[in-house]
Amino acid sequence: GAVVSQHPSRVICKSGTSVKIECRSLDFQATTMFWYRQFPKQSLMLMATSNEGSKATYEQGVEKDKFLINHASLTLSTLTVTSAHPEDSSFYICSAASAGGIIQETQYFGPGTRLLVL
Amino acid sequence: LAKTTQPISMDSYEGQEVNITCSHNNIATNDYITWYQQFPSQGPRFIIQGYKTKVTNEVASLFIPADRKSSTLSLPRVSLSDTAVYYCLVGDIAAGNKLTFGGGTRVLVKP
């Protein structure tokens, strides 16, 4: 099946610093990638949708200047948490959707990145 | 986006069959039903997807009645490793269409 990777798997940073998380589709081309955030004991919450070569679409309440998303190629999207604060500590998960046709499933998810801001 | 309703939690025992029903009363014509499994600190893993009637794979079965307003995920002979949160999602599978996660069902398999 299709594989999506994320890097890093966990990161600890100081308050005020920026953190970049990479999401890669390893064996298929992803025209669309999604970024989710999940707090403990809660469900996944969609943050933004990114399409290759265009600006990301952010969900209501998600600050686009704080969570910078770049989808420069069909296999890579990055999420940068700028000026991170302790309340940004969470589990960040990306997913990728193929161009359609061959792969039946709607989205493939990465393993997630655990961010802890001190 | 169609809203889904699932039980918050279910307990079962090893070797039993687990059935999780999801309600999606306002499912649209183009919507498919997809189930994901999530273990703690991992990304969701695709289990099964269907549009109508019954779908079966090596992991689970998905039963969808004719009106498609609900669906039931069936996990045969569960083991301890099936303890996880199971999410039912409804949406158009065309690439680029976002999914909305509900609360999911926390399944605990006991020895």
mmCIF file with all atom_site columns, C-alpha atoms in Angstrom:
data_model
loop_
_atom_site.group_PDB
_atom_site.id
_atom_site.type_symbol
_atom_site.label_atom_id
_atom_site.label_alt_id
_atom_site.label_comp_id
_atom_site.label_asym_id
_atom_site.label_entity_id
_atom_site.label_seq_id
_atom_site.pdbx_PDB_ins_code
_atom_site.Cartn_x
_atom_site.Cartn_y
_atom_site.Cartn_z
_atom_site.occupancy
_atom_site.B_iso_or_equiv
_atom_site.pdbx_formal_charge
_atom_site.auth_seq_id
_atom_site.auth_comp_id
_atom_site.auth_asym_id
_atom_site.auth_atom_id
_atom_site.pdbx_PDB_model_num
ATOM 1   C CA . GLY A 1 1   ? 0.000   0.000   0.000   1.00 0.00 ? 1   GLY A CA 1
ATOM 2   C CA . ALA A 1 2   ? 0.917   3.662   -0.142  1.00 0.00 ? 2   ALA A CA 1
ATOM 3   C CA . VAL A 1 3   ? 3.376   4.855   2.496   1.00 0.00 ? 3   VAL A CA 1
ATOM 4   C CA . VAL A 1 4   ? 3.582   8.276   4.066   1.00 0.00 ? 4   VAL A CA 1
ATOM 5   C CA . SER A 1 5   ? 6.495   9.240   6.281   1.00 0.00 ? 5   SER A CA 1
ATOM 6   C CA . GLN A 1 6   ? 7.007   12.097  8.689   1.00 0.00 ? 6   GLN A CA 1
ATOM 7   C CA . HIS A 1 7   ? 10.171  13.589  10.076  1.00 0.00 ? 7   HIS A CA 1
ATOM 8   C CA . PRO A 1 8   ? 10.989  14.059  12.841  1.00 0.00 ? 8   PRO A CA 1
ATOM 9   C CA . SER A 1 9   ? 8.946   11.589  14.857  1.00 0.00 ? 9   SER A CA 1
ATOM 10  C CA . ARG A 1 10  ? 9.393   13.645  18.008  1.00 0.00 ? 10  ARG A CA 1
ATOM 11  C CA . VAL A 1 11  ? 10.832  17.045  18.715  1.00 0.00 ? 11  VAL A CA 1
ATOM 12  C CA . ILE A 1 12  ? 11.403  19.087  21.836  1.00 0.00 ? 12  ILE A CA 1
ATOM 13  C CA . CYS A 1 13  ? 12.048  22.777  21.476  1.00 0.00 ? 13  CYS A CA 1
ATOM 14  C CA . LYS A 1 14  ? 12.207  25.921  23.519  1.00 0.00 ? 14  LYS A CA 1
ATOM 15  C CA . SER A 1 15  ? 9.401   28.422  23.522  1.00 0.00 ? 15  SER A CA 1
ATOM 16  C CA . GLY A 1 16  ? 9.819   31.002  20.780  1.00 0.00 ? 16  GLY A CA 1
ATOM 17  C CA . THR A 1 17  ? 11.672  28.799  18.345  1.00 0.00 ? 17  THR A CA 1
ATOM 18  C CA . SER A 1 18  ? 10.359  27.452  15.048  1.00 0.00 ? 18  SER A CA 1
ATOM 19  C CA . VAL A 1 19  ? 9.972   23.810  14.177  1.00 0.00 ? 19  VAL A CA 1
ATOM 20  C CA . LYS A 1 20  ? 9.652   22.253  10.729  1.00 0.00 ? 20  LYS A CA 1
ATOM 21  C CA . ILE A 1 21  ? 7.896   18.954  10.155  1.00 0.00 ? 21  ILE A CA 1
ATOM 22  C CA . GLU A 1 22  ? 8.212   17.091  6.879   1.00 0.00 ? 22  GLU A CA 1
ATOM 23  C CA . CYS A 1 23  ? 5.605   14.842  5.304   1.00 0.00 ? 23  CYS A CA 1
ATOM 24  C CA . ARG A 1 24  ? 6.549   12.639  2.377   1.00 0.00 ? 24  ARG A CA 1
ATOM 25  C CA . SER A 1 25  ? 4.588   10.256  0.199   1.00 0.00 ? 25  SER A CA 1
ATOM 26  C CA . LEU A 1 26  ? 7.135   7.553   -0.528  1.00 0.00 ? 26  LEU A CA 1
ATOM 27  C CA . ASP A 1 27  ? 5.641   5.544   -3.349  1.00 0.00 ? 27  ASP A CA 1
ATOM 28  C CA . PHE A 1 28  ? 2.947   7.680   -4.880  1.00 0.00 ? 28  PHE A CA 1
ATOM 29  C CA . GLN A 1 29  ? 2.362   11.223  -5.959  1.00 0.00 ? 29  GLN A CA 1
ATOM 30  C CA . ALA A 1 30  ? 0.159   13.235  -3.642  1.00 0.00 ? 30  ALA A CA 1
ATOM 31  C CA . THR A 1 31  ? -1.684  16.087  -5.247  1.00 0.00 ? 31  THR A CA 1
ATOM 32  C CA . THR A 1 32  ? -3.169  16.985  -1.901  1.00 0.00 ? 32  THR A CA 1
ATOM 33  C CA . MET A 1 33  ? -1.793  16.713  1.595   1.00 0.00 ? 33  MET A CA 1
ATOM 34  C CA . PHE A 1 34  ? -3.566  17.405  4.847   1.00 0.00 ? 34  PHE A CA 1
ATOM 35  C CA . TRP A 1 35  ? -2.247  18.454  8.226   1.00 0.00 ? 35  TRP A CA 1
ATOM 36  C CA . TYR A 1 36  ? -3.993  17.456  11.427  1.00 0.00 ? 36  TYR A CA 1
ATOM 37  C CA . ARG A 1 37  ? -3.394  18.110  15.084  1.00 0.00 ? 37  ARG A CA 1
ATOM 38  C CA . GLN A 1 38  ? -4.398  15.762  17.856  1.00 0.00 ? 38  GLN A CA 1
ATOM 39  C CA . PHE A 1 39  ? -4.414  16.529  21.560  1.00 0.00 ? 39  PHE A CA 1
ATOM 40  C CA . PRO A 1 40  ? -4.384  13.739  24.151  1.00 0.00 ? 40  PRO A CA 1
ATOM 41  C CA . LYS A 1 41  ? -7.591  11.685  24.296  1.00 0.00 ? 41  LYS A CA 1
ATOM 42  C CA . GLN A 1 42  ? -9.101  13.731  21.479  1.00 0.00 ? 42  GLN A CA 1
ATOM 43  C CA . SER A 1 43  ? -9.848  13.134  17.838  1.00 0.00 ? 43  SER A CA 1
ATOM 44  C CA . LEU A 1 44  ? -7.862  14.441  14.902  1.00 0.00 ? 44  LEU A CA 1
ATOM 45  C CA . MET A 1 45  ? -8.559  18.034  13.999  1.00 0.00 ? 45  MET A CA 1
ATOM 46  C CA . LEU A 1 46  ? -7.882  19.188  10.466  1.00 0.00 ? 46  LEU A CA 1
ATOM 47  C CA . MET A 1 47  ? -5.641  22.231  10.346  1.00 0.00 ? 47  MET A CA 1
ATOM 48  C CA . ALA A 1 48  ? -5.125  22.810  6.650   1.00 0.00 ? 48  ALA A CA 1
ATOM 49  C CA . THR A 1 49  ? -5.250  21.372  3.172   1.00 0.00 ? 49  THR A CA 1
ATOM 50  C CA . SER A 1 50  ? -2.311  21.860  0.863   1.00 0.00 ? 50  SER A CA 1
ATOM 51  C CA . ASN A 1 51  ? -2.241  21.347  -2.853  1.00 0.00 ? 51  ASN A CA 1
ATOM 52  C CA . GLU A 1 52  ? 0.994   21.043  -4.746  1.00 0.00 ? 52  GLU A CA 1
ATOM 53  C CA . GLY A 1 53  ? 2.104   24.362  -6.118  1.00 0.00 ? 53  GLY A CA 1
ATOM 54  C CA . SER A 1 54  ? -0.571  26.477  -4.517  1.00 0.00 ? 54  SER A CA 1
ATOM 55  C CA . LYS A 1 55  ? -1.317  28.115  -1.192  1.00 0.00 ? 55  LYS A CA 1
ATOM 56  C CA . ALA A 1 56  ? -2.718  26.043  1.607   1.00 0.00 ? 56  ALA A CA 1
ATOM 57  C CA . THR A 1 57  ? -6.307  26.353  2.725   1.00 0.00 ? 57  THR A CA 1
ATOM 58  C CA . TYR A 1 58  ? -6.590  26.732  6.466   1.00 0.00 ? 58  TYR A CA 1
ATOM 59  C CA . GLU A 1 59  ? -9.473  25.655  8.647   1.00 0.00 ? 59  GLU A CA 1
ATOM 60  C CA . GLN A 1 60  ? -11.281 28.239  10.689  1.00 0.00 ? 60  GLN A CA 1
ATOM 61  C CA . GLY A 1 61  ? -9.358  29.197  13.791  1.00 0.00 ? 61  GLY A CA 1
ATOM 62  C CA . VAL A 1 62  ? -5.973  28.044  12.504  1.00 0.00 ? 62  VAL A CA 1
ATOM 63  C CA . GLU A 1 63  ? -3.468  30.875  12.178  1.00 0.00 ? 63  GLU A CA 1
ATOM 64  C CA . LYS A 1 64  ? -1.846  30.703  8.769   1.00 0.00 ? 64  LYS A CA 1
ATOM 65  C CA . ASP A 1 65  ? 1.037   32.938  9.840   1.00 0.00 ? 65  ASP A CA 1
ATOM 66  C CA . LYS A 1 66  ? 1.841   30.645  12.723  1.00 0.00 ? 66  LYS A CA 1
ATOM 67  C CA . PHE A 1 67  ? 1.500   27.348  10.897  1.00 0.00 ? 67  PHE A CA 1
ATOM 68  C CA . LEU A 1 68  ? 3.312   27.755  7.602   1.00 0.00 ? 68  LEU A CA 1
ATOM 69  C CA . ILE A 1 69  ? 2.637   25.069  5.045   1.00 0.00 ? 69  ILE A CA 1
ATOM 70  C CA . ASN A 1 70  ? 4.623   24.464  1.898   1.00 0.00 ? 70  ASN A CA 1
ATOM 71  C CA . HIS A 1 71  ? 3.768   21.823  -0.691  1.00 0.00 ? 71  HIS A CA 1
ATOM 72  C CA . ALA A 1 72  ? 6.573   22.293  -3.173  1.00 0.00 ? 72  ALA A CA 1
ATOM 73  C CA . SER A 1 73  ? 6.420   18.892  -4.848  1.00 0.00 ? 73  SER A CA 1
ATOM 74  C CA . LEU A 1 74  ? 4.044   15.989  -5.338  1.00 0.00 ? 74  LEU A CA 1
ATOM 75  C CA . THR A 1 75  ? 5.824   14.016  -2.646  1.00 0.00 ? 75  THR A CA 1
ATOM 76  C CA . LEU A 1 76  ? 6.679   16.576  0.018   1.00 0.00 ? 76  LEU A CA 1
ATOM 77  C CA . SER A 1 77  ? 4.782   18.960  2.241   1.00 0.00 ? 77  SER A CA 1
ATOM 78  C CA . THR A 1 78  ? 6.195   20.789  5.222   1.00 0.00 ? 78  THR A CA 1
ATOM 79  C CA . LEU A 1 79  ? 4.550   22.329  8.260   1.00 0.00 ? 79  LEU A CA 1
ATOM 80  C CA . THR A 1 80  ? 6.504   24.958  10.156  1.00 0.00 ? 80  THR A CA 1
ATOM 81  C CA . VAL A 1 81  ? 5.300   25.936  13.587  1.00 0.00 ? 81  VAL A CA 1
ATOM 82  C CA . THR A 1 82  ? 6.659   29.436  14.023  1.00 0.00 ? 82  THR A CA 1
ATOM 83  C CA . SER A 1 83  ? 7.436   30.939  17.413  1.00 0.00 ? 83  SER A CA 1
ATOM 84  C CA . ALA A 1 84  ? 6.183   27.834  19.135  1.00 0.00 ? 84  ALA A CA 1
ATOM 85  C CA . HIS A 1 85  ? 4.638   28.066  22.586  1.00 0.00 ? 85  HIS A CA 1
ATOM 86  C CA . PRO A 1 86  ? 3.762   25.376  25.113  1.00 0.00 ? 86  PRO A CA 1
ATOM 87  C CA . GLU A 1 87  ? 0.134   25.364  23.976  1.00 0.00 ? 87  GLU A CA 1
ATOM 88  C CA . ASP A 1 88  ? 1.344   24.243  20.540  1.00 0.00 ? 88  ASP A CA 1
ATOM 89  C CA . SER A 1 89  ? 2.544   20.997  22.076  1.00 0.00 ? 89  SER A CA 1
ATOM 90  C CA . SER A 1 90  ? 0.566   18.307  20.336  1.00 0.00 ? 90  SER A CA 1
ATOM 91  C CA . PHE A 1 91  ? 0.670   15.352  17.982  1.00 0.00 ? 91  PHE A CA 1
ATOM 92  C CA . TYR A 1 92  ? 0.841   16.530  14.379  1.00 0.00 ? 92  TYR A CA 1
ATOM 93  C CA . ILE A 1 93  ? -0.232  14.104  11.669  1.00 0.00 ? 93  ILE A CA 1
ATOM 94  C CA . CYS A 1 94  ? -0.164  14.507  7.929   1.00 0.00 ? 94  CYS A CA 1
ATOM 95  C CA . SER A 1 95  ? -2.042  12.583  5.288   1.00 0.00 ? 95  SER A CA 1
ATOM 96  C CA . ALA A 1 96  ? -1.709  12.368  1.563   1.00 0.00 ? 96  ALA A CA 1
ATOM 97  C CA . ALA A 1 97  ? -4.240  11.766  -1.164  1.00 0.00 ? 97  ALA A CA 1
ATOM 98  C CA . SER A 1 98  ? -3.228  10.437  -4.537  1.00 0.00 ? 98  SER A CA 1
ATOM 99  C CA . ALA A 1 99  ? -4.101  11.898  -7.872  1.00 0.00 ? 99  ALA A CA 1
ATOM 100 C CA . GLY A 1 100 ? -6.844  9.333   -8.004  1.00 0.00 ? 100 GLY A CA 1
ATOM 101 C CA . GLY A 1 101 ? -7.736  6.357   -10.104 1.00 0.00 ? 101 GLY A CA 1
ATOM 102 C CA . ILE A 1 102 ? -5.314  3.689   -8.955  1.00 0.00 ? 102 ILE A CA 1
ATOM 103 C CA . ILE A 1 103 ? -5.439  3.962   -5.216  1.00 0.00 ? 103 ILE A CA 1
ATOM 104 C CA . GLN A 1 104 ? -8.890  3.426   -3.787  1.00 0.00 ? 104 GLN A CA 1
ATOM 105 C CA . GLU A 1 105 ? -8.447  4.712   -0.289  1.00 0.00 ? 105 GLU A CA 1
ATOM 106 C CA . THR A 1 106 ? -9.066  8.338   0.283   1.00 0.00 ? 106 THR A CA 1
ATOM 107 C CA . GLN A 1 107 ? -6.105  9.312   2.433   1.00 0.00 ? 107 GLN A CA 1
ATOM 108 C CA . TYR A 1 108 ? -2.945  7.700   3.720   1.00 0.00 ? 108 TYR A CA 1
ATOM 109 C CA . PHE A 1 109 ? -1.669  8.924   7.051   1.00 0.00 ? 109 PHE A CA 1
ATOM 110 C CA . GLY A 1 110 ? 1.836   9.478   8.287   1.00 0.00 ? 110 GLY A CA 1
ATOM 111 C CA . PRO A 1 111 ? 3.025   8.122   11.649  1.00 0.00 ? 111 PRO A CA 1
ATOM 112 C CA . GLY A 1 112 ? 2.757   11.513  13.332  1.00 0.00 ? 112 GLY A CA 1
ATOM 113 C CA . THR A 1 113 ? 5.173   13.940  14.976  1.00 0.00 ? 113 THR A CA 1
ATOM 114 C CA . ARG A 1 114 ? 5.095   14.560  18.704  1.00 0.00 ? 114 ARG A CA 1
ATOM 115 C CA . LEU A 1 115 ? 5.965   18.193  19.458  1.00 0.00 ? 115 LEU A CA 1
ATOM 116 C CA . LEU A 1 116 ? 6.799   19.315  22.963  1.00 0.00 ? 116 LEU A CA 1
ATOM 117 C CA . VAL A 1 117 ? 7.439   22.994  23.530  1.00 0.00 ? 117 VAL A CA 1
ATOM 118 C CA . LEU A 1 118 ? 9.125   23.845  26.802  1.00 0.00 ? 118 LEU A CA 1
ATOM 119 C CA . LEU B 2 1   ? -19.650 17.102  5.136   1.00 0.00 ? 1   LEU B CA 1
ATOM 120 C CA . ALA B 2 2   ? -21.728 14.289  6.524   1.00 0.00 ? 2   ALA B CA 1
ATOM 121 C CA . LYS B 2 3   ? -21.603 14.024  10.291  1.00 0.00 ? 3   LYS B CA 1
ATOM 122 C CA . THR B 2 4   ? -21.048 10.639  11.886  1.00 0.00 ? 4   THR B CA 1
ATOM 123 C CA . THR B 2 5   ? -22.106 9.258   15.238  1.00 0.00 ? 5   THR B CA 1
ATOM 124 C CA . GLN B 2 6   ? -20.399 6.290   16.871  1.00 0.00 ? 6   GLN B CA 1
ATOM 125 C CA . PRO B 2 7   ? -20.432 4.780   20.351  1.00 0.00 ? 7   PRO B CA 1
ATOM 126 C CA . ILE B 2 8   ? -17.744 6.296   22.521  1.00 0.00 ? 8   ILE B CA 1
ATOM 127 C CA . SER B 2 9   ? -16.369 2.986   23.709  1.00 0.00 ? 9   SER B CA 1
ATOM 128 C CA . MET B 2 10  ? -16.828 -0.768  23.564  1.00 0.00 ? 10  MET B CA 1
ATOM 129 C CA . ASP B 2 11  ? -15.345 -3.622  25.541  1.00 0.00 ? 11  ASP B CA 1
ATOM 130 C CA . SER B 2 12  ? -14.813 -7.090  24.183  1.00 0.00 ? 12  SER B CA 1
ATOM 131 C CA . TYR B 2 13  ? -12.855 -10.263 24.852  1.00 0.00 ? 13  TYR B CA 1
ATOM 132 C CA . GLU B 2 14  ? -10.273 -12.060 22.831  1.00 0.00 ? 14  GLU B CA 1
ATOM 133 C CA . GLY B 2 15  ? -11.745 -14.270 20.134  1.00 0.00 ? 15  GLY B CA 1
ATOM 134 C CA . GLN B 2 16  ? -15.072 -12.460 20.008  1.00 0.00 ? 16  GLN B CA 1
ATOM 135 C CA . GLU B 2 17  ? -16.514 -10.568 17.070  1.00 0.00 ? 17  GLU B CA 1
ATOM 136 C CA . VAL B 2 18  ? -16.749 -6.822  17.499  1.00 0.00 ? 18  VAL B CA 1
ATOM 137 C CA . ASN B 2 19  ? -19.344 -4.812  15.616  1.00 0.00 ? 19  ASN B CA 1
ATOM 138 C CA . ILE B 2 20  ? -19.211 -1.029  15.604  1.00 0.00 ? 20  ILE B CA 1
ATOM 139 C CA . THR B 2 21  ? -22.128 0.836   14.098  1.00 0.00 ? 21  THR B CA 1
ATOM 140 C CA . CYS B 2 22  ? -21.794 4.330   12.720  1.00 0.00 ? 22  CYS B CA 1
ATOM 141 C CA . SER B 2 23  ? -24.722 6.593   11.906  1.00 0.00 ? 23  SER B CA 1
ATOM 142 C CA . HIS B 2 24  ? -24.474 9.008   9.000   1.00 0.00 ? 24  HIS B CA 1
ATOM 143 C CA . ASN B 2 25  ? -27.986 10.179  8.255   1.00 0.00 ? 25  ASN B CA 1
ATOM 144 C CA . ASN B 2 26  ? -27.038 12.957  5.838   1.00 0.00 ? 26  ASN B CA 1
ATOM 145 C CA . ILE B 2 27  ? -24.659 10.971  3.673   1.00 0.00 ? 27  ILE B CA 1
ATOM 146 C CA . ALA B 2 28  ? -24.470 12.351  0.148   1.00 0.00 ? 28  ALA B CA 1
ATOM 147 C CA . THR B 2 29  ? -24.705 10.446  -3.111  1.00 0.00 ? 29  THR B CA 1
ATOM 148 C CA . ASN B 2 30  ? -20.984 10.745  -3.856  1.00 0.00 ? 30  ASN B CA 1
ATOM 149 C CA . ASP B 2 31  ? -19.865 9.877   -0.335  1.00 0.00 ? 31  ASP B CA 1
ATOM 150 C CA . TYR B 2 32  ? -17.979 6.729   0.523   1.00 0.00 ? 32  TYR B CA 1
ATOM 151 C CA . ILE B 2 33  ? -17.673 5.271   4.018   1.00 0.00 ? 33  ILE B CA 1
ATOM 152 C CA . THR B 2 34  ? -14.166 4.712   5.310   1.00 0.00 ? 34  THR B CA 1
ATOM 153 C CA . TRP B 2 35  ? -12.963 3.241   8.568   1.00 0.00 ? 35  TRP B CA 1
ATOM 154 C CA . TYR B 2 36  ? -9.604  3.920   10.153  1.00 0.00 ? 36  TYR B CA 1
ATOM 155 C CA . GLN B 2 37  ? -7.856  2.379   13.142  1.00 0.00 ? 37  GLN B CA 1
ATOM 156 C CA . GLN B 2 38  ? -5.571  4.389   15.390  1.00 0.00 ? 38  GLN B CA 1
ATOM 157 C CA . PHE B 2 39  ? -3.198  3.171   18.078  1.00 0.00 ? 39  PHE B CA 1
ATOM 158 C CA . PRO B 2 40  ? -1.812  5.604   20.662  1.00 0.00 ? 40  PRO B CA 1
ATOM 159 C CA . SER B 2 41  ? 0.855   7.928   19.271  1.00 0.00 ? 41  SER B CA 1
ATOM 160 C CA . GLN B 2 42  ? 0.432   6.623   15.738  1.00 0.00 ? 42  GLN B CA 1
ATOM 161 C CA . GLY B 2 43  ? -1.276  7.914   12.635  1.00 0.00 ? 43  GLY B CA 1
ATOM 162 C CA . PRO B 2 44  ? -4.604  6.387   11.598  1.00 0.00 ? 44  PRO B CA 1
ATOM 163 C CA . ARG B 2 45  ? -4.404  3.230   9.537   1.00 0.00 ? 45  ARG B CA 1
ATOM 164 C CA . PHE B 2 46  ? -6.873  2.478   6.764   1.00 0.00 ? 46  PHE B CA 1
ATOM 165 C CA . ILE B 2 47  ? -9.067  -0.537  7.480   1.00 0.00 ? 47  ILE B CA 1
ATOM 166 C CA . ILE B 2 48  ? -11.832 -0.697  4.916   1.00 0.00 ? 48  ILE B CA 1
ATOM 167 C CA . GLN B 2 49  ? -13.930 1.396   2.591   1.00 0.00 ? 49  GLN B CA 1
ATOM 168 C CA . GLY B 2 50  ? -17.286 0.882   0.937   1.00 0.00 ? 50  GLY B CA 1
ATOM 169 C CA . TYR B 2 51  ? -20.153 2.516   -0.855  1.00 0.00 ? 51  TYR B CA 1
ATOM 170 C CA . LYS B 2 52  ? -23.029 0.104   -0.452  1.00 0.00 ? 52  LYS B CA 1
ATOM 171 C CA . THR B 2 53  ? -23.886 -3.507  0.501   1.00 0.00 ? 53  THR B CA 1
ATOM 172 C CA . LYS B 2 54  ? -20.999 -5.493  1.939   1.00 0.00 ? 54  LYS B CA 1
ATOM 173 C CA . VAL B 2 55  ? -17.268 -5.210  1.626   1.00 0.00 ? 55  VAL B CA 1
ATOM 174 C CA . THR B 2 56  ? -14.818 -7.711  3.080   1.00 0.00 ? 56  THR B CA 1
ATOM 175 C CA . ASN B 2 57  ? -11.051 -7.781  3.236   1.00 0.00 ? 57  ASN B CA 1
ATOM 176 C CA . GLU B 2 58  ? -8.501  -9.730  5.222   1.00 0.00 ? 58  GLU B CA 1
ATOM 177 C CA . VAL B 2 59  ? -8.985  -7.510  8.261   1.00 0.00 ? 59  VAL B CA 1
ATOM 178 C CA . ALA B 2 60  ? -12.661 -6.642  8.524   1.00 0.00 ? 60  ALA B CA 1
ATOM 179 C CA . SER B 2 61  ? -16.086 -6.533  6.951   1.00 0.00 ? 61  SER B CA 1
ATOM 180 C CA . LEU B 2 62  ? -18.202 -3.494  6.325   1.00 0.00 ? 62  LEU B CA 1
ATOM 181 C CA . PHE B 2 63  ? -21.967 -3.759  6.133   1.00 0.00 ? 63  PHE B CA 1
ATOM 182 C CA . ILE B 2 64  ? -23.923 -0.923  4.567   1.00 0.00 ? 64  ILE B CA 1
ATOM 183 C CA . PRO B 2 65  ? -27.735 -1.069  4.336   1.00 0.00 ? 65  PRO B CA 1
ATOM 184 C CA . ALA B 2 66  ? -29.579 0.060   1.252   1.00 0.00 ? 66  ALA B CA 1
ATOM 185 C CA . ASP B 2 67  ? -30.384 3.523   2.621   1.00 0.00 ? 67  ASP B CA 1
ATOM 186 C CA . ARG B 2 68  ? -26.685 4.044   3.509   1.00 0.00 ? 68  ARG B CA 1
ATOM 187 C CA . LYS B 2 69  ? -27.632 6.015   6.606   1.00 0.00 ? 69  LYS B CA 1
ATOM 188 C CA . SER B 2 70  ? -25.502 3.785   8.767   1.00 0.00 ? 70  SER B CA 1
ATOM 189 C CA . SER B 2 71  ? -22.708 1.276   8.467   1.00 0.00 ? 71  SER B CA 1
ATOM 190 C CA . THR B 2 72  ? -21.270 -1.452  10.658  1.00 0.00 ? 72  THR B CA 1
ATOM 191 C CA . LEU B 2 73  ? -17.630 -2.387  10.920  1.00 0.00 ? 73  LEU B CA 1
ATOM 192 C CA . SER B 2 74  ? -17.182 -6.007  11.896  1.00 0.00 ? 74  SER B CA 1
ATOM 193 C CA . LEU B 2 75  ? -13.894 -7.242  13.338  1.00 0.00 ? 75  LEU B CA 1
ATOM 194 C CA . PRO B 2 76  ? -13.859 -11.056 13.499  1.00 0.00 ? 76  PRO B CA 1
ATOM 195 C CA . ARG B 2 77  ? -12.163 -12.830 16.399  1.00 0.00 ? 77  ARG B CA 1
ATOM 196 C CA . VAL B 2 78  ? -10.420 -9.838  17.932  1.00 0.00 ? 78  VAL B CA 1
ATOM 197 C CA . SER B 2 79  ? -7.135  -10.094 19.757  1.00 0.00 ? 79  SER B CA 1
ATOM 198 C CA . LEU B 2 80  ? -5.533  -7.871  22.383  1.00 0.00 ? 80  LEU B CA 1
ATOM 199 C CA . SER B 2 81  ? -3.687  -6.026  19.620  1.00 0.00 ? 81  SER B CA 1
ATOM 200 C CA . ASP B 2 82  ? -7.000  -4.822  18.204  1.00 0.00 ? 82  ASP B CA 1
ATOM 201 C CA . THR B 2 83  ? -7.387  -2.487  21.170  1.00 0.00 ? 83  THR B CA 1
ATOM 202 C CA . ALA B 2 84  ? -7.490  0.905   19.480  1.00 0.00 ? 84  ALA B CA 1
ATOM 203 C CA . VAL B 2 85  ? -9.713  3.794   18.475  1.00 0.00 ? 85  VAL B CA 1
ATOM 204 C CA . TYR B 2 86  ? -11.804 3.209   15.376  1.00 0.00 ? 86  TYR B CA 1
ATOM 205 C CA . TYR B 2 87  ? -13.007 6.120   13.286  1.00 0.00 ? 87  TYR B CA 1
ATOM 206 C CA . CYS B 2 88  ? -15.857 6.134   10.799  1.00 0.00 ? 88  CYS B CA 1
ATOM 207 C CA . LEU B 2 89  ? -15.575 8.799   8.139   1.00 0.00 ? 89  LEU B CA 1
ATOM 208 C CA . VAL B 2 90  ? -17.909 9.738   5.346   1.00 0.00 ? 90  VAL B CA 1
ATOM 209 C CA . GLY B 2 91  ? -16.921 11.776  2.353   1.00 0.00 ? 91  GLY B CA 1
ATOM 210 C CA . ASP B 2 92  ? -16.221 11.995  -1.337  1.00 0.00 ? 92  ASP B CA 1
ATOM 211 C CA . ILE B 2 93  ? -13.055 10.004  -1.991  1.00 0.00 ? 93  ILE B CA 1
ATOM 212 C CA . ALA B 2 94  ? -11.979 12.187  -4.867  1.00 0.00 ? 94  ALA B CA 1
ATOM 213 C CA . ALA B 2 95  ? -8.484  13.372  -4.134  1.00 0.00 ? 95  ALA B CA 1
ATOM 214 C CA . GLY B 2 96  ? -8.407  16.719  -2.429  1.00 0.00 ? 96  GLY B CA 1
ATOM 215 C CA . ASN B 2 97  ? -11.604 16.351  -0.477  1.00 0.00 ? 97  ASN B CA 1
ATOM 216 C CA . LYS B 2 98  ? -11.094 16.741  3.229   1.00 0.00 ? 98  LYS B CA 1
ATOM 217 C CA . LEU B 2 99  ? -12.364 14.361  5.865   1.00 0.00 ? 99  LEU B CA 1
ATOM 218 C CA . THR B 2 100 ? -13.795 15.289  9.224   1.00 0.00 ? 100 THR B CA 1
ATOM 219 C CA . PHE B 2 101 ? -12.982 13.002  12.107  1.00 0.00 ? 101 PHE B CA 1
ATOM 220 C CA . GLY B 2 102 ? -15.617 12.395  14.723  1.00 0.00 ? 102 GLY B CA 1
ATOM 221 C CA . GLY B 2 103 ? -14.921 11.162  18.201  1.00 0.00 ? 103 GLY B CA 1
ATOM 222 C CA . GLY B 2 104 ? -14.251 7.581   17.222  1.00 0.00 ? 104 GLY B CA 1
ATOM 223 C CA . THR B 2 105 ? -14.960 4.415   19.196  1.00 0.00 ? 105 THR B CA 1
ATOM 224 C CA . ARG B 2 106 ? -12.448 3.257   21.747  1.00 0.00 ? 106 ARG B CA 1
ATOM 225 C CA . VAL B 2 107 ? -12.386 -0.542  21.646  1.00 0.00 ? 107 VAL B CA 1
ATOM 226 C CA . LEU B 2 108 ? -10.806 -2.378  24.540  1.00 0.00 ? 108 LEU B CA 1
ATOM 227 C CA . VAL B 2 109 ? -10.133 -6.066  24.045  1.00 0.00 ? 109 VAL B CA 1
ATOM 228 C CA . LYS B 2 110 ? -9.694  -7.945  27.293  1.00 0.00 ? 110 LYS B CA 1
ATOM 229 C CA . PRO B 2 111 ? -7.959  -11.300 27.791  1.00 0.00 ? 111 PRO B CA 1
#
